[in-house]
Short mmCIF file of C-alpha atoms in Angstrom, two decimals:
data_model
loop_
_atom_site.label_atom_id
_atom_site.label_comp_id
_atom_site.label_asym_id
_atom_site.label_seq_id
_atom_site.Cartn_x
_atom_site.Cartn_y
_atom_site.Cartn_z
CA MET W 535 69.84 -54.35 6.49
CA HIS W 536 69.07 -53.39 10.10
CA ARG W 537 69.62 -49.84 11.30
CA GLU W 538 68.92 -47.40 14.12
CA GLY W 539 69.07 -49.79 17.05
CA GLU W 540 67.23 -52.61 15.23
CA ARG W 541 64.11 -50.46 14.67
CA VAL W 542 64.40 -50.32 10.89
CA VAL W 543 64.92 -53.00 8.24
CA GLU W 544 65.17 -52.48 4.47
CA PHE W 545 64.81 -54.86 1.53
CA GLU W 546 65.49 -54.73 -2.16
CA GLY W 547 62.34 -54.98 -4.28
CA LEU W 548 58.62 -55.10 -3.47
CA ALA W 549 56.51 -57.84 -1.89
CA ASP W 550 54.28 -59.97 -4.12
CA ARG W 551 51.29 -59.36 -1.88
CA GLN W 552 50.15 -57.14 0.98
CA LEU W 553 50.82 -58.09 4.58
CA ARG W 554 47.86 -59.68 6.46
CA PRO W 555 46.98 -59.11 10.13
CA ASP W 556 46.60 -62.86 10.77
CA GLU W 557 50.29 -63.49 10.08
CA LEU W 558 51.57 -60.78 12.44
CA LEU W 559 51.01 -61.19 16.18
CA GLY W 560 49.41 -58.15 17.79
CA VAL W 561 48.38 -56.52 14.49
CA ALA W 562 44.63 -55.93 14.30
CA ALA W 563 44.46 -54.14 10.95
CA VAL W 564 46.47 -53.09 7.95
CA LYS W 565 45.75 -49.57 6.70
CA HIS W 566 46.85 -48.21 3.34
CA THR W 567 47.45 -44.52 2.72
CA PRO W 568 47.21 -42.69 -0.63
CA ARG W 569 50.22 -42.96 -2.89
CA GLN W 570 52.69 -40.11 -2.94
CA HIS W 571 54.69 -38.88 -5.92
CA LEU W 572 58.01 -37.47 -4.71
CA ASP W 573 60.49 -35.48 -6.76
CA ALA W 574 64.03 -34.84 -5.53
CA VAL W 575 66.98 -33.20 -7.28
CA HIS W 576 70.38 -34.04 -5.76
CA TYR W 577 73.10 -31.40 -5.90
CA ASP W 578 76.86 -31.87 -5.94
CA THR W 579 80.01 -30.60 -7.63
CA ALA W 580 80.98 -31.87 -11.06
CA ASP W 581 83.49 -34.27 -9.44
CA LEU W 582 80.98 -35.44 -6.78
CA ARG W 583 82.92 -34.17 -3.77
CA LEU W 584 79.87 -34.26 -1.50
CA LEU W 585 78.96 -37.83 -2.40
CA ARG W 586 82.49 -39.03 -1.69
CA GLN W 587 82.24 -37.58 1.81
CA GLY W 588 78.83 -39.10 2.54
CA ILE W 589 77.01 -35.74 2.25
CA THR W 590 73.53 -35.46 0.77
CA LEU W 591 72.13 -32.18 -0.56
CA ARG W 592 68.76 -32.25 -2.30
CA ARG W 593 65.64 -30.26 -3.14
CA ARG W 594 62.57 -32.37 -2.42
CA SER W 595 58.88 -31.84 -3.22
CA GLY W 596 55.67 -33.86 -3.10
CA ASP W 597 55.21 -34.61 0.60
CA SER W 598 55.25 -33.14 4.10
CA GLU W 599 59.07 -33.08 4.05
CA ALA W 600 59.22 -30.85 1.00
CA GLY W 601 62.13 -28.41 1.09
CA TRP W 602 65.89 -28.24 0.87
CA HIS W 603 67.66 -30.94 2.88
CA LEU W 604 71.34 -31.25 3.80
CA THR W 605 72.75 -34.24 5.70
CA ILE W 606 76.37 -34.19 6.88
CA PRO W 607 78.31 -36.84 8.84
CA ALA W 608 79.11 -35.63 12.36
CA GLU W 609 82.28 -36.15 14.34
CA ASP W 610 80.70 -38.76 16.62
CA GLY W 611 79.60 -40.93 13.68
CA SER W 612 75.99 -39.69 13.66
CA ARG W 613 74.50 -37.48 10.96
CA ARG W 614 73.57 -33.81 11.20
CA GLU W 615 70.54 -32.63 9.25
CA PHE W 616 69.70 -29.10 8.12
CA GLY W 617 66.57 -28.03 6.29
CA LEU W 618 65.11 -24.95 4.63
CA PRO W 619 61.74 -24.41 2.91
CA LEU W 620 61.46 -24.70 -0.86
CA ALA W 621 61.18 -20.93 -1.14
CA ALA W 622 64.70 -20.52 0.28
CA GLY W 623 66.19 -21.33 -3.13
CA VAL W 624 64.97 -21.84 -6.66
CA PRO W 625 65.78 -25.00 -8.64
CA GLY W 626 69.38 -24.81 -9.80
CA ASN W 627 70.37 -22.35 -7.09
CA VAL W 628 71.23 -23.89 -3.72
CA PRO W 629 70.36 -21.63 -0.75
CA ALA W 630 73.41 -19.67 0.38
CA ARG W 631 73.14 -20.92 3.96
CA LEU W 632 73.34 -24.57 2.95
CA ALA W 633 76.03 -23.92 0.34
CA ALA W 634 78.17 -22.30 3.06
CA LEU W 635 77.91 -25.36 5.29
CA VAL W 636 79.55 -27.58 2.65
CA ARG W 637 82.13 -25.10 1.40
CA ALA W 638 84.98 -26.88 3.16
CA HIS W 639 84.14 -29.85 0.90
CA THR W 640 83.30 -28.04 -2.33
CA ARG W 641 86.30 -25.64 -2.02
CA GLY W 642 84.45 -22.98 -3.98
CA ARG W 643 83.32 -25.29 -6.78
CA GLU W 644 79.86 -24.79 -8.24
CA LEU W 645 76.98 -26.86 -6.90
CA ARG W 646 74.69 -28.15 -9.62
CA GLY W 647 71.90 -30.67 -10.01
CA VAL W 648 73.50 -34.02 -10.84
CA ALA W 649 70.54 -36.41 -10.67
CA ARG W 650 66.77 -36.31 -10.40
CA LEU W 651 64.97 -39.04 -8.49
CA ARG W 652 61.22 -39.52 -8.91
CA THR W 653 59.62 -41.86 -6.38
CA VAL W 654 56.19 -43.42 -6.18
CA ARG W 655 55.68 -44.18 -2.49
CA SER W 656 53.10 -46.46 -0.89
CA ARG W 657 52.73 -46.49 2.88
CA THR W 658 51.05 -49.23 4.92
CA LEU W 659 50.32 -48.88 8.64
CA LEU W 660 50.21 -51.89 10.93
CA VAL W 661 47.87 -50.95 13.80
CA ASP W 662 46.68 -52.65 16.97
CA ARG W 663 43.15 -52.86 18.41
CA ARG W 664 43.45 -49.42 20.00
CA GLY W 665 44.34 -47.86 16.68
CA ARG W 666 47.99 -47.28 17.55
CA THR W 667 50.49 -47.58 14.73
CA LEU W 668 52.86 -50.43 15.59
CA ALA W 669 54.98 -50.21 12.46
CA GLU W 670 55.05 -48.57 9.04
CA VAL W 671 55.87 -50.31 5.78
CA VAL W 672 57.08 -48.00 3.02
CA GLU W 673 57.40 -49.23 -0.58
CA ASP W 674 59.33 -47.02 -2.99
CA GLN W 675 59.57 -47.35 -6.76
CA VAL W 676 62.37 -45.05 -7.84
CA SER W 677 63.31 -43.77 -11.28
CA ALA W 678 66.59 -41.81 -11.41
CA ARG W 679 67.96 -39.73 -14.29
CA VAL W 680 71.44 -38.25 -14.55
CA LEU W 681 71.05 -34.54 -15.33
CA GLU W 682 74.43 -33.80 -16.93
CA PRO W 683 75.72 -37.01 -18.53
CA GLY W 684 78.17 -35.21 -20.80
CA PRO W 685 78.16 -34.00 -24.40
CA GLY W 686 76.77 -36.44 -26.92
CA VAL W 687 75.70 -38.95 -24.25
CA ALA W 688 72.08 -39.79 -23.61
CA ALA W 689 70.90 -39.23 -20.06
CA PRO W 690 70.87 -42.69 -18.42
CA VAL W 691 67.83 -43.70 -16.39
CA THR W 692 68.09 -46.16 -13.51
CA SER W 693 65.15 -47.76 -11.72
CA TRP W 694 64.87 -49.80 -8.55
CA ALA W 695 62.42 -50.66 -5.80
CA ARG W 696 62.92 -50.84 -2.07
CA THR W 697 60.80 -51.79 0.95
CA ARG W 698 61.41 -50.24 4.34
CA VAL W 699 59.86 -51.37 7.64
CA GLU W 700 60.12 -49.05 10.65
CA LEU W 701 58.79 -49.66 14.15
CA ALA W 702 56.57 -47.08 15.82
CA HIS W 703 54.95 -48.41 19.01
CA GLY W 704 55.61 -52.04 18.20
CA GLY W 705 58.30 -54.26 19.69
CA ALA W 706 61.30 -55.97 18.16
CA GLY W 707 59.29 -59.18 17.78
CA LEU W 708 57.01 -57.51 15.25
CA LEU W 709 59.99 -56.38 13.21
CA VAL W 710 61.29 -59.94 13.15
CA ALA W 711 57.87 -61.28 12.10
CA VAL W 712 57.54 -58.80 9.23
CA GLU W 713 61.07 -59.59 8.13
CA GLN W 714 60.30 -63.33 8.03
CA VAL W 715 57.20 -62.76 5.89
CA LEU W 716 59.08 -60.56 3.42
CA ARG W 717 62.02 -62.95 3.20
CA GLY W 718 59.53 -65.72 2.53
CA GLN W 719 58.38 -63.76 -0.53
CA GLY W 720 61.93 -63.68 -1.87
CA LEU W 721 63.01 -60.20 -0.77
CA ARG W 722 66.67 -59.82 0.16
CA PRO W 723 68.13 -57.29 2.61
CA ALA W 724 69.10 -53.99 1.01
CA GLU W 725 72.72 -52.98 0.75
CA ASP W 726 73.73 -49.80 2.50
CA GLY W 727 74.65 -46.82 0.36
CA PRO W 728 73.35 -43.42 -0.76
CA GLU W 729 70.63 -43.22 -3.39
CA LEU W 730 72.70 -40.79 -5.44
CA ALA W 731 75.53 -43.31 -5.79
CA ARG W 732 73.03 -45.84 -7.08
CA ALA W 733 71.58 -43.34 -9.53
CA LEU W 734 74.99 -42.46 -10.93
CA GLY W 735 76.66 -45.84 -10.91
CA GLY W 736 74.05 -48.56 -11.25
CA ASP W 737 74.58 -50.42 -7.95
CA GLY W 738 75.61 -47.69 -5.54
CA ALA W 739 76.56 -50.17 -2.86
CA ASP W 740 79.29 -51.80 -4.95
CA GLY W 741 80.43 -48.85 -7.02
CA ASP W 742 80.16 -50.69 -10.38
CA GLY W 743 80.74 -48.79 -13.59
CA ALA W 744 82.53 -45.54 -14.34
CA ASP W 745 80.45 -43.41 -12.05
CA GLY W 746 80.61 -46.06 -9.35
CA ASP W 747 84.41 -45.87 -9.48
CA ARG W 748 84.19 -42.13 -8.86
CA VAL W 749 82.33 -42.64 -5.59
CA ALA W 750 84.03 -45.85 -4.41
CA GLY W 751 86.93 -43.79 -3.07
CA ARG W 752 84.73 -42.63 -0.20
CA ARG W 753 84.01 -46.20 0.92
CA ARG W 754 87.64 -47.30 0.59
CA GLY W 755 88.77 -44.20 2.47
CA ARG W 756 91.95 -42.24 1.94
CA GLY W 757 93.79 -44.69 4.17
CA GLY W 758 93.23 -47.64 1.80
CA ALA W 759 95.52 -49.16 -0.77
CA THR W 760 96.27 -45.83 -2.35
CA GLY W 761 96.06 -43.80 0.85
CA VAL W 762 98.17 -43.27 3.92
CA GLY W 763 99.01 -46.88 4.63
CA GLY W 764 100.34 -47.65 1.15
CA ALA W 765 102.12 -44.34 0.76
CA THR W 766 104.05 -44.50 4.03
CA ARG W 767 105.06 -48.13 4.53
CA ALA W 768 108.35 -47.40 2.82
CA GLY W 769 108.89 -44.42 5.10
CA GLY W 770 108.81 -46.41 8.33
CA ALA W 771 106.81 -46.21 11.53
CA THR W 772 107.46 -42.53 12.25
CA ALA W 773 106.40 -41.37 8.79
CA ALA W 774 103.28 -43.55 8.94
CA ALA W 775 102.35 -42.14 12.36
CA LEU W 776 102.88 -38.57 11.14
CA ALA W 777 100.75 -39.06 8.04
CA ALA W 778 97.93 -40.73 10.00
CA TYR W 779 97.99 -37.95 12.62
CA LEU W 780 97.79 -35.25 9.95
CA ARG W 781 94.97 -37.05 8.17
CA GLN W 782 92.96 -37.55 11.37
CA ASN W 783 93.21 -33.90 12.38
CA ALA W 784 92.67 -32.56 8.87
CA GLU W 785 89.44 -34.57 8.59
CA ARG W 786 88.35 -33.37 12.04
CA LEU W 787 89.07 -29.78 11.06
CA VAL W 788 86.81 -30.09 8.02
CA THR W 789 84.10 -31.65 10.20
CA LEU W 790 84.39 -28.76 12.67
CA ASP W 791 84.06 -26.25 9.83
CA VAL W 792 80.27 -26.54 10.03
CA ALA W 793 80.20 -25.96 13.79
CA VAL W 794 82.42 -22.87 13.48
CA ARG W 795 80.22 -21.42 10.74
CA LEU W 796 77.18 -21.97 12.97
CA ASP W 797 79.05 -20.43 15.92
CA GLU W 798 78.41 -23.42 18.15
CA PRO W 799 79.93 -23.51 21.66
CA ASP W 800 83.62 -24.47 21.79
CA ALA W 801 83.79 -24.98 18.01
CA VAL W 802 86.46 -22.30 17.48
CA HIS W 803 88.53 -23.78 20.29
CA GLN W 804 88.34 -27.31 18.90
CA MET W 805 89.30 -26.17 15.39
CA ARG W 806 92.23 -24.26 16.88
CA ILE W 807 93.38 -27.42 18.67
CA CYS W 808 93.34 -29.30 15.34
CA GLN W 809 95.39 -26.54 13.73
CA ARG W 810 97.92 -26.56 16.57
CA ARG W 811 98.28 -30.32 16.54
CA MET W 812 99.00 -30.41 12.83
CA ARG W 813 101.46 -27.53 12.91
CA SER W 814 103.27 -28.97 15.93
CA ALA W 815 103.57 -32.34 14.20
CA LEU W 816 105.05 -30.72 11.09
CA VAL W 817 107.54 -28.60 13.02
CA ALA W 818 108.63 -31.40 15.36
CA ASN W 819 109.27 -33.78 12.43
CA ARG W 820 110.73 -31.21 10.06
CA ARG W 821 114.01 -33.14 9.70
CA LEU W 822 112.09 -35.90 7.94
CA LEU W 823 110.23 -33.61 5.57
CA ARG W 824 110.87 -31.58 2.45
CA ARG W 825 111.16 -28.20 4.10
CA HIS W 826 110.36 -26.11 1.02
CA ARG W 827 106.85 -27.62 0.99
CA THR W 828 106.07 -28.27 4.64
CA ASP W 829 107.33 -24.87 5.82
CA ARG W 830 104.73 -23.25 3.58
CA LEU W 831 102.03 -25.55 4.94
CA SER W 832 103.11 -24.75 8.50
CA GLU W 833 102.85 -21.02 7.84
CA GLU W 834 99.37 -21.41 6.40
CA LEU W 835 98.32 -23.31 9.52
CA ARG W 836 99.77 -20.48 11.60
CA TRP W 837 97.65 -18.00 9.63
CA LEU W 838 94.49 -19.94 10.37
CA GLY W 839 95.48 -20.38 14.02
CA THR W 840 96.03 -16.66 14.48
CA LEU W 841 92.50 -15.88 13.31
CA LEU W 842 90.98 -18.61 15.45
CA GLY W 843 93.05 -17.45 18.42
CA ARG W 844 91.64 -13.94 18.33
CA ALA W 845 88.10 -15.24 18.47
CA ARG W 846 88.95 -17.81 21.14
CA ASP W 847 90.75 -15.27 23.35
CA ALA W 848 87.81 -12.86 23.20
CA GLU W 849 85.41 -15.68 24.05
CA VAL W 850 87.38 -17.13 26.97
CA THR W 851 88.61 -13.86 28.46
CA GLY W 852 85.14 -12.35 28.31
CA ALA W 853 83.57 -15.33 30.07
CA ARG W 854 86.32 -15.34 32.72
CA LEU W 855 86.08 -11.64 33.53
CA THR W 856 82.28 -11.51 33.47
CA ALA W 857 82.15 -14.37 35.99
CA GLN W 858 84.80 -12.75 38.19
CA ALA W 859 83.07 -9.37 38.09
CA ALA W 860 79.81 -10.93 39.25
CA GLN W 861 81.63 -12.28 42.34
CA LEU W 862 83.25 -8.98 43.40
CA PRO W 863 82.00 -7.37 46.62
CA LEU W 864 79.57 -4.51 46.06
CA SER W 865 82.18 -2.01 47.26
CA ALA W 866 84.49 -3.01 44.40
CA GLN W 867 82.09 -2.91 41.46
CA SER W 868 79.38 -0.88 39.92
CA GLU W 869 76.11 -2.52 39.02
CA GLU W 870 76.93 -2.14 35.34
CA LEU W 871 80.40 -3.74 35.46
CA PRO W 872 79.46 -7.35 34.48
CA ALA W 873 77.17 -6.07 31.70
CA GLN W 874 79.86 -3.69 30.44
CA LEU W 875 82.39 -6.53 30.25
CA GLU W 876 79.92 -8.84 28.54
CA ARG W 877 79.06 -6.23 25.88
CA TRP W 878 82.70 -5.32 25.21
CA PHE W 879 83.92 -8.88 24.75
CA ALA W 880 80.80 -9.95 22.83
CA GLN W 881 81.46 -7.19 20.32
CA HIS W 882 85.11 -8.17 19.93
CA TYR W 883 84.20 -11.84 19.61
CA ARG W 884 81.65 -11.10 16.87
CA GLN W 885 84.24 -9.11 14.96
CA ALA W 886 86.89 -11.83 15.35
CA HIS W 887 84.40 -14.57 14.43
CA HIS W 888 83.40 -12.63 11.32
CA GLU W 889 87.07 -12.51 10.30
CA VAL W 890 87.23 -16.28 10.74
CA LEU W 891 84.16 -16.74 8.51
CA VAL W 892 85.70 -14.54 5.83
CA ALA W 893 88.84 -16.70 5.97
CA LEU W 894 86.83 -19.93 5.75
CA ASP W 895 85.31 -18.69 2.49
CA SER W 896 88.66 -17.71 0.97
CA PRO W 897 90.71 -19.46 -1.73
CA ARG W 898 93.61 -19.42 0.72
CA TYR W 899 91.69 -21.67 3.12
CA TYR W 900 90.67 -24.00 0.29
CA ARG W 901 94.31 -24.30 -0.79
CA LEU W 902 95.27 -25.12 2.80
CA LEU W 903 92.72 -27.93 2.94
CA ASP W 904 93.90 -29.27 -0.42
CA SER W 905 97.52 -29.25 0.81
CA LEU W 906 96.60 -31.12 3.98
CA GLU W 907 94.82 -33.80 1.95
CA ARG W 908 97.77 -34.18 -0.41
CA PHE W 909 100.22 -34.48 2.46
CA ALA W 910 98.08 -37.05 4.30
CA ASP W 911 97.75 -39.14 1.12
CA ARG W 912 101.45 -38.97 0.24
CA PRO W 913 103.72 -37.27 2.83
CA TRP W 914 106.46 -35.02 1.55
CA LEU W 915 109.32 -37.08 2.98
CA ARG W 916 112.99 -36.54 2.30
CA LYS W 917 114.66 -39.34 0.36
CA HIS W 918 116.61 -40.68 3.34
CA ALA W 919 113.62 -40.60 5.72
CA GLU W 920 113.19 -44.34 6.31
CA ALA W 921 112.27 -43.43 9.88
CA GLY W 922 111.61 -46.12 12.45
CA ARG W 923 111.09 -46.04 16.22
CA SER W 924 114.57 -44.71 16.94
CA VAL W 925 113.83 -41.56 14.95
CA ALA W 926 110.57 -41.07 16.85
CA ARG W 927 112.43 -41.32 20.16
CA ARG W 928 115.08 -38.84 19.03
CA THR W 929 112.38 -36.44 17.86
CA LEU W 930 110.58 -36.52 21.20
CA ARG W 931 113.82 -36.16 23.19
CA ARG W 932 114.72 -33.11 21.11
CA GLU W 933 111.34 -31.49 21.77
CA CYS W 934 111.59 -32.24 25.49
CA ARG W 935 115.10 -30.77 25.71
CA ARG W 936 113.85 -27.61 23.99
CA THR W 937 110.99 -27.40 26.50
CA GLY W 938 113.43 -27.87 29.39
CA ARG W 939 115.72 -25.10 28.22
CA ARG W 940 112.84 -22.65 27.99
CA LEU W 941 111.40 -23.69 31.35
CA ARG W 942 114.71 -23.28 33.15
CA ALA W 943 115.14 -19.85 31.58
CA ALA W 944 111.65 -18.81 32.73
CA PHE W 945 112.07 -20.18 36.25
CA ALA W 946 115.32 -18.22 36.68
CA LEU W 947 113.74 -14.82 35.97
CA PRO W 948 112.13 -12.50 38.55
CA PRO W 949 108.47 -11.49 38.14
CA GLY W 950 107.93 -9.04 35.29
CA ASP W 951 107.41 -8.70 31.58
CA GLN W 952 110.54 -10.70 30.72
CA ARG W 953 109.37 -13.67 32.77
CA ASP W 954 105.88 -13.44 31.28
CA GLU W 955 107.35 -13.68 27.79
CA ALA W 956 109.67 -16.53 28.81
CA VAL W 957 106.77 -18.48 30.35
CA HIS W 958 104.79 -18.01 27.15
CA ARG W 959 107.67 -19.39 25.09
CA ALA W 960 108.03 -22.33 27.45
CA ARG W 961 104.32 -23.06 27.23
CA LYS W 962 104.42 -23.12 23.44
CA ALA W 963 107.40 -25.50 23.54
CA ALA W 964 105.63 -27.81 26.01
CA LYS W 965 102.52 -27.85 23.85
CA GLN W 966 104.53 -28.66 20.73
CA ALA W 967 106.33 -31.46 22.54
CA ARG W 968 103.03 -32.84 23.82
CA TYR W 969 101.48 -32.89 20.36
CA ALA W 970 104.65 -34.46 18.96
CA ALA W 971 104.30 -37.25 21.53
CA GLU W 972 100.63 -37.68 20.59
CA CYS W 973 101.54 -37.80 16.91
CA LEU W 974 104.19 -40.46 17.45
CA TYR W 975 102.13 -42.77 19.71
CA PRO W 976 102.14 -45.63 17.17
CA ALA W 977 105.93 -45.50 16.89
CA LEU W 978 106.69 -44.83 20.57
CA GLY W 979 104.25 -47.12 22.31
CA ALA W 980 103.08 -46.67 25.91
CA GLY W 981 106.10 -44.54 26.80
CA GLY W 982 104.96 -41.86 24.40
CA ARG W 983 101.55 -41.70 26.06
CA ARG W 984 103.10 -41.27 29.49
CA VAL W 985 105.36 -38.47 28.32
CA ALA W 986 102.43 -36.76 26.59
CA GLY W 987 100.49 -36.88 29.86
CA ASP W 988 103.40 -35.35 31.77
CA LEU W 989 103.80 -32.62 29.16
CA LYS W 990 100.10 -31.82 29.42
CA ALA W 991 100.60 -31.44 33.18
CA ILE W 992 103.25 -28.81 32.38
CA GLN W 993 101.23 -27.06 29.73
CA GLN W 994 98.07 -26.61 31.80
CA PRO W 995 99.50 -24.55 34.71
CA LEU W 996 101.57 -22.53 32.24
CA GLY W 997 98.34 -21.94 30.32
CA SER W 998 96.68 -20.68 33.51
CA TYR W 999 99.63 -18.34 34.03
CA GLN W 1000 99.35 -17.08 30.44
CA ASP W 1001 95.57 -16.60 30.79
CA ALA W 1002 96.23 -14.25 33.68
CA VAL W 1003 98.68 -12.24 31.57
CA VAL W 1004 96.29 -12.00 28.62
CA THR W 1005 93.39 -11.11 30.90
CA GLN W 1006 95.35 -8.27 32.50
CA GLN W 1007 96.14 -6.86 29.06
CA ALA W 1008 92.47 -7.09 28.10
CA ILE W 1009 91.39 -5.32 31.30
CA LEU W 1010 93.61 -2.36 30.44
CA LEU W 1011 91.89 -2.04 27.06
CA VAL W 1012 88.40 -2.28 28.52
CA ALA W 1013 89.23 0.15 31.33
CA ALA W 1014 90.60 2.67 28.81
CA GLU W 1015 87.30 2.51 26.92
CA ALA W 1016 85.38 2.93 30.20
CA ARG W 1017 87.40 6.04 31.09
CA ARG W 1018 86.68 7.50 27.67
CA LEU W 1019 82.96 7.05 28.39
CA ARG W 1020 83.41 8.58 31.90
CA GLN W 1021 82.45 5.33 33.62
CA ASP W 1022 83.64 4.13 37.02
CA THR W 1023 86.85 2.06 36.59
CA PHE W 1024 87.57 1.06 40.19
CA GLY W 1025 86.23 -2.46 39.64
CA TYR W 1026 88.57 -2.91 36.68
CA GLY W 1027 91.51 -2.17 38.95
CA VAL W 1028 90.35 -4.79 41.46
CA LEU W 1029 89.99 -7.36 38.67
CA TYR W 1030 93.42 -6.49 37.32
CA GLY W 1031 95.08 -7.09 40.66
CA ALA W 1032 93.28 -10.39 41.21
CA GLN W 1033 94.56 -12.07 38.04
CA ARG W 1034 98.01 -12.98 39.39
CA ASP W 1035 96.89 -14.43 42.72
CA HIS W 1036 97.86 -17.97 41.70
CA SER W 1037 100.71 -17.31 39.25
CA GLU W 1038 103.48 -18.54 41.56
CA GLU W 1039 101.48 -21.67 42.33
CA ASP W 1040 101.10 -22.30 38.60
CA LEU W 1041 104.85 -22.05 38.05
CA ALA W 1042 105.52 -24.40 40.95
CA ALA W 1043 103.09 -26.97 39.49
CA ALA W 1044 104.81 -26.72 36.10
CA ARG W 1045 108.21 -27.23 37.73
CA ARG W 1046 107.03 -30.39 39.50
CA ALA W 1047 105.59 -31.76 36.26
CA TRP W 1048 108.84 -31.03 34.43
CA ASN W 1049 110.81 -32.92 37.06
CA ARG W 1050 108.71 -36.00 36.24
CA VAL W 1051 109.54 -35.64 32.54
CA GLU W 1052 113.26 -35.39 33.29
CA ARG W 1053 113.13 -38.55 35.41
CA ARG W 1054 111.61 -40.43 32.47
#
């Protein structure tokens, strides 16, 4: 098995003899290092929720990498790694920081040691004449024991051996040469798969045995024979597209959970987009769905979106106003104005982000994630919902007509609070129509993509208009606090007046984009 850009190759078993320099071009010497005795306890829930999602959580000792290690799949297909020293948690008690990062997967279930892997490791360095390490050969002899096999069942022990070759300063030719030598000794390429799966189910790559069946679901994926594809074929193209869209965004939301907990840039915004997409898809297709179930799911998504929105608004509005304040002429601002704005919005963002974290650790959030998974696996369709392409087209036309009605109502109003509210309603309708078009791509074809692009062109200038409204409201709150502290508020007034400079241009851009949608 080759990995990491053809710089690593792994084999099952151990070589019959040591590698020799004379059979490897460019290798001047073979150096052996002292054996290491590694001890790792893998942690998971009783139903192996982490393993099924490709997550590894273990406490490792015996080498330079001793400590707590967590590896989570990232959105881009790579893997994110987090580590803490051994002292961060005692055996049997996972450090709180790492436990929090997997809570969207464990859903509050207890993390416990499920298997203990003891490894005897031998390392061989292939070096050149200058003493540089060209490649490293690692031979592992592993003995794994299940820690909680069940009442009255003896703890099974599984053993295996594996050889890993990893390039350092050497070239790809050396890797090929080592591989040829090892294959000549009868070694076969190793199958991909986590060590824990192998410890629990014999051959972790194939999922044999009872424990293997418990982890095979991860490799098949929820879209396999028992997942979205099989559950929705009878429901037609529209139902299949809806289920796949919900599944995709629900999985992305869980992936983003880690980034939100770590307060990484744009994480709150991206999770909010996932929430909006799912809720819009449910509302737009409500005629196909069992309303008594999906209405509840929609409301729970609204709850999460409201919390995320507070944090996002504080983040975006603060950055916008701080940047604008720094560009004001000296006559219109005090020296403290940008710093005052930054402090005020940072405080409100921290408070809003804390509320989000509290929600992400709540049973209500876990129930929401469970409901999304159940819906994606088997959508709650009404009995008559054998929905094909015609239903998708009718759904999108209905959403576009709703957007048009709200836009025309907003365009007809004079500037003022009523128009601001009407523009906000039109923006929400355009966004819902856009996400409905995205959701129904598979059923609508290229036409759906074009309409989604036009709707985005409506939504963006309306969003700019709404940002100005929200920013003005925020300025009033900040200015009131400044007056209470007897600070100069003239700069706040200048900022307030500057927010609407482009509002009419934004409405004109939205009108032009809507005309394109109507022509389609």
